[in-house]
Coordinates of N, CA and C in Angstrom, one line a residue:
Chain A
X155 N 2.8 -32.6 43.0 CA 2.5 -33.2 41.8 C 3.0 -32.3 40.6
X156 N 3.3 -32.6 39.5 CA 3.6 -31.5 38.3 C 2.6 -31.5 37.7
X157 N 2.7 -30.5 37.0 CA 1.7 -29.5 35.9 C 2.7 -28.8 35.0
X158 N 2.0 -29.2 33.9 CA 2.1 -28.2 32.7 C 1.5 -27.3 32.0
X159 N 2.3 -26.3 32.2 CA 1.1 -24.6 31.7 C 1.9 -24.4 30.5
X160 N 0.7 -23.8 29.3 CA 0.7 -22.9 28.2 C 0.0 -22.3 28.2
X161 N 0.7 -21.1 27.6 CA -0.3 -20.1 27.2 C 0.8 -19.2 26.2
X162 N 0.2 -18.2 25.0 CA -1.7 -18.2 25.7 C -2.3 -19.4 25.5
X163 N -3.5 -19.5 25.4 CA -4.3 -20.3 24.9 C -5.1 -20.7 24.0
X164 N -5.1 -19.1 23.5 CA -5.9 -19.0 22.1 C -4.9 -17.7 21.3
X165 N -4.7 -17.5 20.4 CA -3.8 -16.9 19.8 C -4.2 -16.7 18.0
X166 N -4.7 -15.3 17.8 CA -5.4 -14.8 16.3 C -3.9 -13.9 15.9
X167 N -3.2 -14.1 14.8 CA -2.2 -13.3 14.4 C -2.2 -13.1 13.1
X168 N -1.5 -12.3 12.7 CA -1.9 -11.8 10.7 C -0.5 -12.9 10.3
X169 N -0.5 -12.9 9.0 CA 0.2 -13.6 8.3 C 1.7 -12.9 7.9
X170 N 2.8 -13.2 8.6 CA 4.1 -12.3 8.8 C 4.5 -11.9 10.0
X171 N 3.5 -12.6 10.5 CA 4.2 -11.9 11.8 C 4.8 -12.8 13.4
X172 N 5.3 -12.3 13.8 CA 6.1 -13.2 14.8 C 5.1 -14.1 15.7
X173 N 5.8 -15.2 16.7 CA 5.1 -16.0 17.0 C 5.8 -16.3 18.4
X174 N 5.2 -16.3 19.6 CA 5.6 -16.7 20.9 C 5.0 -17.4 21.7
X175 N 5.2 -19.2 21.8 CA 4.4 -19.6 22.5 C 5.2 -20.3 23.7
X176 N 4.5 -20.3 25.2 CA 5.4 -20.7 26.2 C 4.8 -21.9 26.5
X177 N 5.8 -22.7 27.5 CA 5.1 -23.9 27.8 C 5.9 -24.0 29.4
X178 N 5.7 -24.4 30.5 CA 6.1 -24.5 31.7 C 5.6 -25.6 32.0
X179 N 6.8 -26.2 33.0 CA 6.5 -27.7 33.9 C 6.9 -27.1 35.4
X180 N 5.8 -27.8 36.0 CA 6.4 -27.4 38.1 C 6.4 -28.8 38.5
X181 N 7.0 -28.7 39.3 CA 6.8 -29.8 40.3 C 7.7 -31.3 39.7
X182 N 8.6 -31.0 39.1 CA 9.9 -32.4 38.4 C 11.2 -31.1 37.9
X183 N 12.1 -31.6 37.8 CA 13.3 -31.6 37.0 C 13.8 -32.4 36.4
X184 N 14.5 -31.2 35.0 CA 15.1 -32.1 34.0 C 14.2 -32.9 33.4
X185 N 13.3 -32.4 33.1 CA 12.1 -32.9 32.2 C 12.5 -32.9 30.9
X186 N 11.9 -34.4 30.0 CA 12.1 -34.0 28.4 C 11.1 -33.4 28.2
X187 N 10.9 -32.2 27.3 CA 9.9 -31.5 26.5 C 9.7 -31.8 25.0
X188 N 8.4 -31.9 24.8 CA 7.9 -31.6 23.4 C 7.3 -30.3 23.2
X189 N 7.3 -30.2 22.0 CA 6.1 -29.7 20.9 C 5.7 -30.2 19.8
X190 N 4.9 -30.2 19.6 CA 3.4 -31.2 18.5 C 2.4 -30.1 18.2
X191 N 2.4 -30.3 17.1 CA 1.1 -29.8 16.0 C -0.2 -30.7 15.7
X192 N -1.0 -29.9 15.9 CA -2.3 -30.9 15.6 C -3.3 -29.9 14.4
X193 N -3.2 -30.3 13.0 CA -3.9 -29.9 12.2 C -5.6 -29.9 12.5
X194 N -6.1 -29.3 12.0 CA -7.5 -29.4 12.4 C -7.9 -30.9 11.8
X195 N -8.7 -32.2 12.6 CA -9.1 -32.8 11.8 C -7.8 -33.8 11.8
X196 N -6.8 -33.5 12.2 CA -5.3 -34.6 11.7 C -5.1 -35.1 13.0
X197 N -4.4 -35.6 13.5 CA -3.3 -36.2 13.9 C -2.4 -35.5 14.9
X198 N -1.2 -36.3 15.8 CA 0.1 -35.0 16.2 C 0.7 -35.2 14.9
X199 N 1.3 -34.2 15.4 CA 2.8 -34.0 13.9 C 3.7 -33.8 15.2
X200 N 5.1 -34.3 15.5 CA 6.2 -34.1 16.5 C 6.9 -33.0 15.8
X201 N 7.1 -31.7 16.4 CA 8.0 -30.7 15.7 C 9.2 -30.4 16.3
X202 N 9.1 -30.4 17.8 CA 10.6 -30.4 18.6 C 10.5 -31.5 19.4
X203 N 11.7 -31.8 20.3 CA 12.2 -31.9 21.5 C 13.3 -32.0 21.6
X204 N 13.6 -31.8 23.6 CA 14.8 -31.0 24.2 C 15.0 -32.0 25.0
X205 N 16.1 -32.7 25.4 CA 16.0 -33.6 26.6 C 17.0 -32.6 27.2
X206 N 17.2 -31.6 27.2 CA 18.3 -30.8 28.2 C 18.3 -29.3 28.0
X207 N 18.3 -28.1 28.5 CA 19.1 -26.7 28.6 C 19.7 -26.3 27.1
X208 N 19.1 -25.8 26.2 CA 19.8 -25.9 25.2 C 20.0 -26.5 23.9
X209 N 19.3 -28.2 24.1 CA 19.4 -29.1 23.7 C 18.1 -29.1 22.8
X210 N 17.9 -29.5 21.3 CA 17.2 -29.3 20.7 C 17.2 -30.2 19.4
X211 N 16.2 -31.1 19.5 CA 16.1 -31.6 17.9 C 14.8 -31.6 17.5
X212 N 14.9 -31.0 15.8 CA 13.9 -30.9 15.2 C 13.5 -31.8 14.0
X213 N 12.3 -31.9 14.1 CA 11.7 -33.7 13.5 C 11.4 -32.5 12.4
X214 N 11.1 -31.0 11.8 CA 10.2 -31.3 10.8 C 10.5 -29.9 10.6
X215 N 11.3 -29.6 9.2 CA 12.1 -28.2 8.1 C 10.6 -27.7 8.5
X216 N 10.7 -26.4 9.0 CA 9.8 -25.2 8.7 C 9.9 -24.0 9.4
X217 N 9.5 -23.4 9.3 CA 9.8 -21.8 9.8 C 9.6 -21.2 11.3
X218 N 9.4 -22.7 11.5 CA 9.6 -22.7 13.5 C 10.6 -23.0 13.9
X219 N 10.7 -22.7 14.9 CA 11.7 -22.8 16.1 C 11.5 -22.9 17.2
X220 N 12.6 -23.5 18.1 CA 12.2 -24.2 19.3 C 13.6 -23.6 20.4
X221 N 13.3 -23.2 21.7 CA 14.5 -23.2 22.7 C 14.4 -23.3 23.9
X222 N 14.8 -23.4 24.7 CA 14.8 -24.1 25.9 C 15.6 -22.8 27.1
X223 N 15.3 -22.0 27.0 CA 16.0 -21.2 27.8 C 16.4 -21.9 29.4
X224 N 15.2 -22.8 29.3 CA 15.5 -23.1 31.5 C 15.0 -24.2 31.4
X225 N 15.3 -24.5 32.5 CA 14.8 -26.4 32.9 C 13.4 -26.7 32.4
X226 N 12.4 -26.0 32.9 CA 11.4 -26.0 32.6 C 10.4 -25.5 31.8
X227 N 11.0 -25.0 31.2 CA 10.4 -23.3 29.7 C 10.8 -24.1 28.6
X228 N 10.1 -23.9 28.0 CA 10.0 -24.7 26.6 C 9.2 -23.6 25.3
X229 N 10.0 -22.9 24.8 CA 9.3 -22.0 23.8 C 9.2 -22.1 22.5
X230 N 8.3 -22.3 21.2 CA 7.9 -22.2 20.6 C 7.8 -20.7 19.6
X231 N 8.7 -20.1 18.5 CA 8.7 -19.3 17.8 C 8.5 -19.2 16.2
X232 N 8.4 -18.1 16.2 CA 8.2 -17.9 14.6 C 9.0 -16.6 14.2
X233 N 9.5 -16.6 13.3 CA 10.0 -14.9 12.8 C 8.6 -14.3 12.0
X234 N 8.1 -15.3 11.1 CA 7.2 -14.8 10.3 C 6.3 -15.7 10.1
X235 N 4.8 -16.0 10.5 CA 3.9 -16.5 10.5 C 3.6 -17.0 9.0
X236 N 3.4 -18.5 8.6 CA 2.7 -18.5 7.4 C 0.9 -18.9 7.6
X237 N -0.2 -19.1 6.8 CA -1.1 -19.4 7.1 C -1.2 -20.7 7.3
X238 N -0.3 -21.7 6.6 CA -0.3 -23.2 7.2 C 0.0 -23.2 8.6
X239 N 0.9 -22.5 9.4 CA 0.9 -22.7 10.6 C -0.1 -22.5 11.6
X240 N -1.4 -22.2 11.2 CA -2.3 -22.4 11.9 C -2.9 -24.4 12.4
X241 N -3.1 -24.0 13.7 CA -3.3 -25.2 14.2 C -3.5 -25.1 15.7
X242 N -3.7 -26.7 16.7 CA -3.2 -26.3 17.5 C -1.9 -26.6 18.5
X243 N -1.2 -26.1 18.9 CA 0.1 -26.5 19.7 C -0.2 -26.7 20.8
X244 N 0.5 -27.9 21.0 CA 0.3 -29.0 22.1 C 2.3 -29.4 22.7
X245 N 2.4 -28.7 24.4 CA 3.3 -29.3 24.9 C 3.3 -30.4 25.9
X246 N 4.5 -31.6 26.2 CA 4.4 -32.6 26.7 C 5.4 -32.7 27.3
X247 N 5.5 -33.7 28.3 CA 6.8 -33.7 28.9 C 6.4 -35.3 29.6
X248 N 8.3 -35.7 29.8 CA 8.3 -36.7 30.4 C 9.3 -36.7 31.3
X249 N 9.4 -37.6 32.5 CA 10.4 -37.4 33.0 C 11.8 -38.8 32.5
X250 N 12.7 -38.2 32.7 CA 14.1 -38.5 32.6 C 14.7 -39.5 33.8
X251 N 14.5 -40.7 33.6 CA 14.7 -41.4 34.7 C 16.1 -42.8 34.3
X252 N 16.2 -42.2 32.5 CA 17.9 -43.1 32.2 C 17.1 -44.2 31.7
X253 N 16.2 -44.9 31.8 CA 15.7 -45.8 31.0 C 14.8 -45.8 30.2
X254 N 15.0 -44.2 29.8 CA 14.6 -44.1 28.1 C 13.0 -43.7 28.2
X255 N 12.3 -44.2 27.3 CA 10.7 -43.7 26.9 C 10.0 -43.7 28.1
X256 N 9.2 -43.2 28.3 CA 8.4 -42.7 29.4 C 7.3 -42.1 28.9
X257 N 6.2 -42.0 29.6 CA 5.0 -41.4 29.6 C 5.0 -39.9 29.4
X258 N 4.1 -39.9 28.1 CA 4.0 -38.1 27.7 C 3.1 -37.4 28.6
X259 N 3.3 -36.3 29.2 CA 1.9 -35.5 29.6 C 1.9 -34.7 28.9
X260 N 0.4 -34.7 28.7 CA 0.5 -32.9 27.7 C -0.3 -31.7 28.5
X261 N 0.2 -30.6 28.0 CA -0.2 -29.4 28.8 C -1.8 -29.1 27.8
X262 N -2.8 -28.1 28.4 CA -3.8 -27.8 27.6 C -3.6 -26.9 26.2
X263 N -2.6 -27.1 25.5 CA -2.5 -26.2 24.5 C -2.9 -25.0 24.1
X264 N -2.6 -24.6 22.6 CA -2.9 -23.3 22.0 C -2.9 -23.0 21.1
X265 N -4.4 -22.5 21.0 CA -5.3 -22.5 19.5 C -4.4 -20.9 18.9
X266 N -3.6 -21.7 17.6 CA -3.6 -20.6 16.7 C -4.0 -20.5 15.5
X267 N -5.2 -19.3 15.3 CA -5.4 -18.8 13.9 C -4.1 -17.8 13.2
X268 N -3.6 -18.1 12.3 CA -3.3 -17.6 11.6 C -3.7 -16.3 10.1
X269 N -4.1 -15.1 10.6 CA -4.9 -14.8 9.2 C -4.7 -13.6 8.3
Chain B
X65 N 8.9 -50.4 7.8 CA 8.3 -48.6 8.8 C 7.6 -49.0 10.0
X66 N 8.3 -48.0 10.9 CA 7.4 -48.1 11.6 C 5.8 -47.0 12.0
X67 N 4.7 -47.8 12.2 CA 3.6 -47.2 12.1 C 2.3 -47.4 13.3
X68 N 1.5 -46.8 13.2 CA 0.6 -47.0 14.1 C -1.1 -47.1 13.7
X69 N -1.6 -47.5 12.8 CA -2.7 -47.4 12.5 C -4.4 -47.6 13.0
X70 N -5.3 -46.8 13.3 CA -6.2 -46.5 13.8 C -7.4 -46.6 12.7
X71 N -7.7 -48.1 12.4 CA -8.7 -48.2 11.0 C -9.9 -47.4 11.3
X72 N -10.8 -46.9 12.1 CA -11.8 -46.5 12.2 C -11.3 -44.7 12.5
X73 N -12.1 -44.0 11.7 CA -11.7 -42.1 11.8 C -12.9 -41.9 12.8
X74 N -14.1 -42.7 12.4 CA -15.3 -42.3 13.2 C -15.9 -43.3 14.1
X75 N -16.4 -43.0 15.2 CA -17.4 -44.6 15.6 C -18.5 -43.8 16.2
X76 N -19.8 -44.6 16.0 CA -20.7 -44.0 16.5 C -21.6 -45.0 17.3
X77 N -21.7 -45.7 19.1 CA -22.1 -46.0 19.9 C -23.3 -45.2 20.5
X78 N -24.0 -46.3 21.0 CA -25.3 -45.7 22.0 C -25.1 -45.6 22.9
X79 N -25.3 -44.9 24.2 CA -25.0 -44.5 25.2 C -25.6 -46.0 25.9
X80 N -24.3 -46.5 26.7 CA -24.6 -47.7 27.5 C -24.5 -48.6 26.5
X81 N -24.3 -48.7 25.5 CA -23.3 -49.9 24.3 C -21.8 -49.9 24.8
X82 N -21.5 -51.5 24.5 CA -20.1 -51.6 24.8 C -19.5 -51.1 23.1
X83 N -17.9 -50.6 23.5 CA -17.0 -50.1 23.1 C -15.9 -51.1 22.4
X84 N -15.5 -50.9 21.7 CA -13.8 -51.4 21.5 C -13.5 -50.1 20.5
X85 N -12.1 -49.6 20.6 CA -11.6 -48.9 19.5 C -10.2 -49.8 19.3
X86 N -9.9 -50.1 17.8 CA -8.5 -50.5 17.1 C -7.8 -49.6 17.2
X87 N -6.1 -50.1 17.1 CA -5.2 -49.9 17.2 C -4.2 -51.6 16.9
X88 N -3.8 -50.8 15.8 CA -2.2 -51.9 15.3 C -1.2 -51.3 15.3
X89 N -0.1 -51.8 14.9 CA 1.2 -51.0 14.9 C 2.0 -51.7 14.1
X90 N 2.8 -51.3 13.8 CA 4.3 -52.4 13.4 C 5.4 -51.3 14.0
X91 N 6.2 -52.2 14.6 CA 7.5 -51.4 15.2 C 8.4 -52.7 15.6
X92 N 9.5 -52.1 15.1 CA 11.0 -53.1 15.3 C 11.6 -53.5 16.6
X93 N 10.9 -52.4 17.2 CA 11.5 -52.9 18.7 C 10.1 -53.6 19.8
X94 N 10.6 -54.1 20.8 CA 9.5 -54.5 22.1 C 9.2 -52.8 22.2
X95 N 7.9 -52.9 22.0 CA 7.1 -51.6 22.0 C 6.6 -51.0 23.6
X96 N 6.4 -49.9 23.7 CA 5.5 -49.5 25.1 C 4.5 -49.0 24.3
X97 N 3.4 -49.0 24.5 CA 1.9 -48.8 24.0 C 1.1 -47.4 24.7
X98 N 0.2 -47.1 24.3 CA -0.4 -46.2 25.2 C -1.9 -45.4 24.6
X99 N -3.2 -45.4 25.3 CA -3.8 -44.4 24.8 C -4.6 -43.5 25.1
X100 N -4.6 -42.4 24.5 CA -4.7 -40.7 25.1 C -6.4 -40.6 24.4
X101 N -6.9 -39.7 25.3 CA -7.9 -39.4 25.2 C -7.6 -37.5 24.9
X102 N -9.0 -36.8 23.9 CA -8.6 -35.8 24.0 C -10.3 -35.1 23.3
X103 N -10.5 -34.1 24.6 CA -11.8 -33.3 24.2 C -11.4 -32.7 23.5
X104 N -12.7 -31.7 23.3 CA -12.8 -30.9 21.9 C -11.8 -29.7 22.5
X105 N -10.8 -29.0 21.6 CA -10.4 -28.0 22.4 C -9.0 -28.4 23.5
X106 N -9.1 -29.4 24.0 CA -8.3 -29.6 25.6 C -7.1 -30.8 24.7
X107 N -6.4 -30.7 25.9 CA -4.9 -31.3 25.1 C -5.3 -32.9 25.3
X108 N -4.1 -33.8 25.8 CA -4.6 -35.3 25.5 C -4.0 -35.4 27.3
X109 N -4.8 -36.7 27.5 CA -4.8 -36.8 28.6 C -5.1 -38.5 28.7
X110 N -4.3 -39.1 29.5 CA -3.3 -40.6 29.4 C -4.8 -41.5 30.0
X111 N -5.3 -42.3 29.0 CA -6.6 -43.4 29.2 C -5.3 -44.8 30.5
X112 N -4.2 -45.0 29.5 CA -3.7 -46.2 30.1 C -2.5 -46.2 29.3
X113 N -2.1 -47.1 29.5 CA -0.4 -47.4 29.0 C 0.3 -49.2 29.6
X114 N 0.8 -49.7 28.2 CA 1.1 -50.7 28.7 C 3.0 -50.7 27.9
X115 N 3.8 -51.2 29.1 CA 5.1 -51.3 29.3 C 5.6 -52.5 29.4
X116 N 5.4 -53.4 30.4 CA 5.0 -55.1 30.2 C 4.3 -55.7 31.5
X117 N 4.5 -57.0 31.7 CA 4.0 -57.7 32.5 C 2.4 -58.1 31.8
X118 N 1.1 -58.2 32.9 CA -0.1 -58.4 32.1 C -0.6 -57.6 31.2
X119 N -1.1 -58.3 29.9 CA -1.2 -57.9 28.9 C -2.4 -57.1 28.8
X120 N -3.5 -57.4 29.7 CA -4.5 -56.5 30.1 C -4.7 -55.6 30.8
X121 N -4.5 -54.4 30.8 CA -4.2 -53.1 31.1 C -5.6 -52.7 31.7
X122 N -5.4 -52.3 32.7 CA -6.8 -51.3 33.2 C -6.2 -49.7 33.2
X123 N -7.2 -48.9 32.8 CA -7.0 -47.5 32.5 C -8.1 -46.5 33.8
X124 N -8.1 -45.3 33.3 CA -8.8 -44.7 33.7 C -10.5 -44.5 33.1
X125 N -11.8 -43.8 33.9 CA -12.5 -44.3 33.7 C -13.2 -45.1 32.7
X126 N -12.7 -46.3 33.3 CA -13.1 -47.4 32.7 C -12.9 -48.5 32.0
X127 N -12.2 -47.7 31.1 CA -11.1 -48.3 30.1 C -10.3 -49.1 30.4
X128 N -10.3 -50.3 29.7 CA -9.2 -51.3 29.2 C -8.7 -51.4 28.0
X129 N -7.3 -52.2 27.9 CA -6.9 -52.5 26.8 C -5.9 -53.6 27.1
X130 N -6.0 -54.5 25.6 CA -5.3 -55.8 25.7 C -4.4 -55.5 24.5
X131 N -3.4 -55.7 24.9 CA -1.9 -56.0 24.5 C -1.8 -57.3 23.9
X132 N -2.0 -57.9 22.6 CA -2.0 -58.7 21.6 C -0.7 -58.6 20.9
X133 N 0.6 -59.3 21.3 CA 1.6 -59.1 20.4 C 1.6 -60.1 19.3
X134 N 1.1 -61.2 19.0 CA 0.7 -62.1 18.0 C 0.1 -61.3 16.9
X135 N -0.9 -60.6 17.1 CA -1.7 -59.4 16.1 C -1.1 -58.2 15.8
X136 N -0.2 -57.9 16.9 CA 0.3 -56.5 16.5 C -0.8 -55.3 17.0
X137 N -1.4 -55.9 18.8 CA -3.0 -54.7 18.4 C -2.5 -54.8 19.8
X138 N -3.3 -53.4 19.8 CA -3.8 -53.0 21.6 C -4.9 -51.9 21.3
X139 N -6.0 -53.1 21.5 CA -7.5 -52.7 21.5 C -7.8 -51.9 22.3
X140 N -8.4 -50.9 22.7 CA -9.2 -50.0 23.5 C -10.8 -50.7 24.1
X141 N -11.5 -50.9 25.1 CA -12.2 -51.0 25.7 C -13.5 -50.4 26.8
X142 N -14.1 -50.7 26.5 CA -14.9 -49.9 27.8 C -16.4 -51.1 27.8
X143 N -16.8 -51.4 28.7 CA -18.3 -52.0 28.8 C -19.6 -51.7 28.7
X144 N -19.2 -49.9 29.2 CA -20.7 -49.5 28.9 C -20.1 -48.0 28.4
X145 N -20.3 -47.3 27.2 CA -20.3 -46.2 27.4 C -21.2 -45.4 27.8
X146 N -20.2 -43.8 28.4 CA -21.5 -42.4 29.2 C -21.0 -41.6 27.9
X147 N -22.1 -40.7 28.1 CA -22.6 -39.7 27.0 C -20.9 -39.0 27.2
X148 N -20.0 -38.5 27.8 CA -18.9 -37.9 28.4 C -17.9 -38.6 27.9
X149 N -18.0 -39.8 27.4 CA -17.1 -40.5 26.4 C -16.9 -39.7 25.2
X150 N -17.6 -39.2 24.9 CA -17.6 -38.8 23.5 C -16.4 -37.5 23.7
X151 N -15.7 -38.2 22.5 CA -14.0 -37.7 22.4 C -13.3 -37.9 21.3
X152 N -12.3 -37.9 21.1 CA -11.1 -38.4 19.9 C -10.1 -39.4 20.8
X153 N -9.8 -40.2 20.2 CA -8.9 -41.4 21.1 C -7.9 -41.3 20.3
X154 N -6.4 -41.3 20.6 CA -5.4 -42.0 20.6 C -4.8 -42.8 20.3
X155 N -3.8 -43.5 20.1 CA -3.3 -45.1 20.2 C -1.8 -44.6 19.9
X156 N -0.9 -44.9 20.6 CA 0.4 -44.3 20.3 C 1.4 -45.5 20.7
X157 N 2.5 -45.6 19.8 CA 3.8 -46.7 20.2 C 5.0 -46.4 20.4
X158 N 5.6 -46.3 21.5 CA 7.6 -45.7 21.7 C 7.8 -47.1 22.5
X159 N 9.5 -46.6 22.5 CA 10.4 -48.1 22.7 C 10.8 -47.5 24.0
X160 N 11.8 -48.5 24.6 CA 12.5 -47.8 25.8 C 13.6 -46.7 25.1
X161 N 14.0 -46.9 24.2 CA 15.8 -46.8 23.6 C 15.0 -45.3 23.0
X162 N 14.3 -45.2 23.0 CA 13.1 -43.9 21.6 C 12.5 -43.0 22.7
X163 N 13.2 -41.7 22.3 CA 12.4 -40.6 23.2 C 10.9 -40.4 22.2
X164 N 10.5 -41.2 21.0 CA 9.6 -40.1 20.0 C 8.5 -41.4 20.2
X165 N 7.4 -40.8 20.2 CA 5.8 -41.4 20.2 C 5.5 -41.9 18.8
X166 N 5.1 -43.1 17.9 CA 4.5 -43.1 17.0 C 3.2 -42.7 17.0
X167 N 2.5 -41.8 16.2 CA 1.6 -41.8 17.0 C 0.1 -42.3 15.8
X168 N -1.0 -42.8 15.9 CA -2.6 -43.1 15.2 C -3.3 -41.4 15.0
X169 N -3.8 -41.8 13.8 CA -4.5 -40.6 13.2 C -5.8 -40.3 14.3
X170 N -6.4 -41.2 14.8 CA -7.3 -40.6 15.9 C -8.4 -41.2 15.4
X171 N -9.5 -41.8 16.2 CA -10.9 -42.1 16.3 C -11.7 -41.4 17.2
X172 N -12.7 -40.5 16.5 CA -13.3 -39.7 17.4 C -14.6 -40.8 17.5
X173 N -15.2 -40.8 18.8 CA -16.1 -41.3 19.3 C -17.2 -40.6 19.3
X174 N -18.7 -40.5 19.1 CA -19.8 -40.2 19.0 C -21.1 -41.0 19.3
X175 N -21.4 -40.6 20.7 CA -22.5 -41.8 21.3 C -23.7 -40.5 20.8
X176 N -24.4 -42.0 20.8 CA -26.1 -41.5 20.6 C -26.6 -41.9 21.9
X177 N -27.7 -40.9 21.9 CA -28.5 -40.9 23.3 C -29.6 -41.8 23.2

């Protein structure tokens, strides 16, 4: 069966400073990945996805970043933390089966304070 | 535009009261539906999902949902809610052609004992 891990899980950082969040899928290949923001109290917000190695589009200008080093790694960065980026991040994945939309899973995310 | 609207932010049920949570949408294409449940803290985790065929969807515990394309709804259900219900719900809409989720502001749920 697959699973999706992030971590960390909880994550307190000062304001300026860098940002590394991981996300992993086992058990599928060639999985599409997300990342999504959830404001405290809001909604998702879609910030990336990758349907491939490299492959990368980003739904929303901001000081994040997204890459895909491997089939299954899906990372989340920052050069310089602002205080709006506090929230929590939430990764998902679907599998790739050629006929398009598919079912999201999401991993247990990770709480970041920003301060 | 396409959208997904979730009129109620709050609901508040008695334990062992039946349920419905809303969900509308507008979207251009034959939609796939879907809705996520999500504790306090923990990521979202798939109630049901409807793609086609019958319009009445059975989910996990417990949960249904009817697929109304005349309305534009796919209602959320349950017949009795447990204290364990109490959550934030979901309602999300993608196409087949659409890797991206529209997704509802969320209805947190709140049963009284």
């Amino acid at each position: 069966s697959q699973t999706i891990h992030q971590w960390p899980a909880t994550l307190v950082q000062p304001v300026g400073s860098p940002l590394s969040l991981e996300c992993t899928v086992e058990g599928t290949s060639n999985p599409n990945l997300y990342w999504y923001r959830q404001a405290a109290g809001r909604g998702l917000q879609l910030l990336f996805y990758s349907v491939g190695i490299g492959q990368i589009s980003s739904e929303v200008p901001q000081n994040l970043s997204a890459s895909r080093p491997q089939d299954r790694q899906f990372i989340l960065s920052s050069k310089k933390l602002l205080l709006s980026d506090s929230g929590f991040y939430l990764c998902a994945w679907t599998k790739e089966t050629g006929r398009g939309q598919e079912t999201q899973y999401f991993g247990p995310g990770t709480r970041l304070l920003v301060l | 535009a396409q959208s997904v609207t979730q009129p109620d932010i709050h609901i508040t049920v008695s334990e062992g009261a039946s349920l419905e949570l809303r969900c509308n949408y507008s979207y251009g294409a034959t939609p796939y539906l879907f809705w996520y449940v999500q504790s306090p803290g923990q990521g979202l985790q798939l109630l049901l999902k409807y793609f086609s065929g019958d319009t009445l969807v059975q989910g996990i515990k417990g949960f249904e949902a009817e697929f109304k394309r005349s309305q534009s709804s796919f209602n959320l259900r349950k017949p009795s809610v447990h204290w364990s219900d109490a959550a934030e719900y979901f309602c999300a809409v993608g196409a087949r052609s659409n890797y991206q989720l529209i997704w509802g502001a969320g209805t947190k749920l709140i049963i009284k004992p």
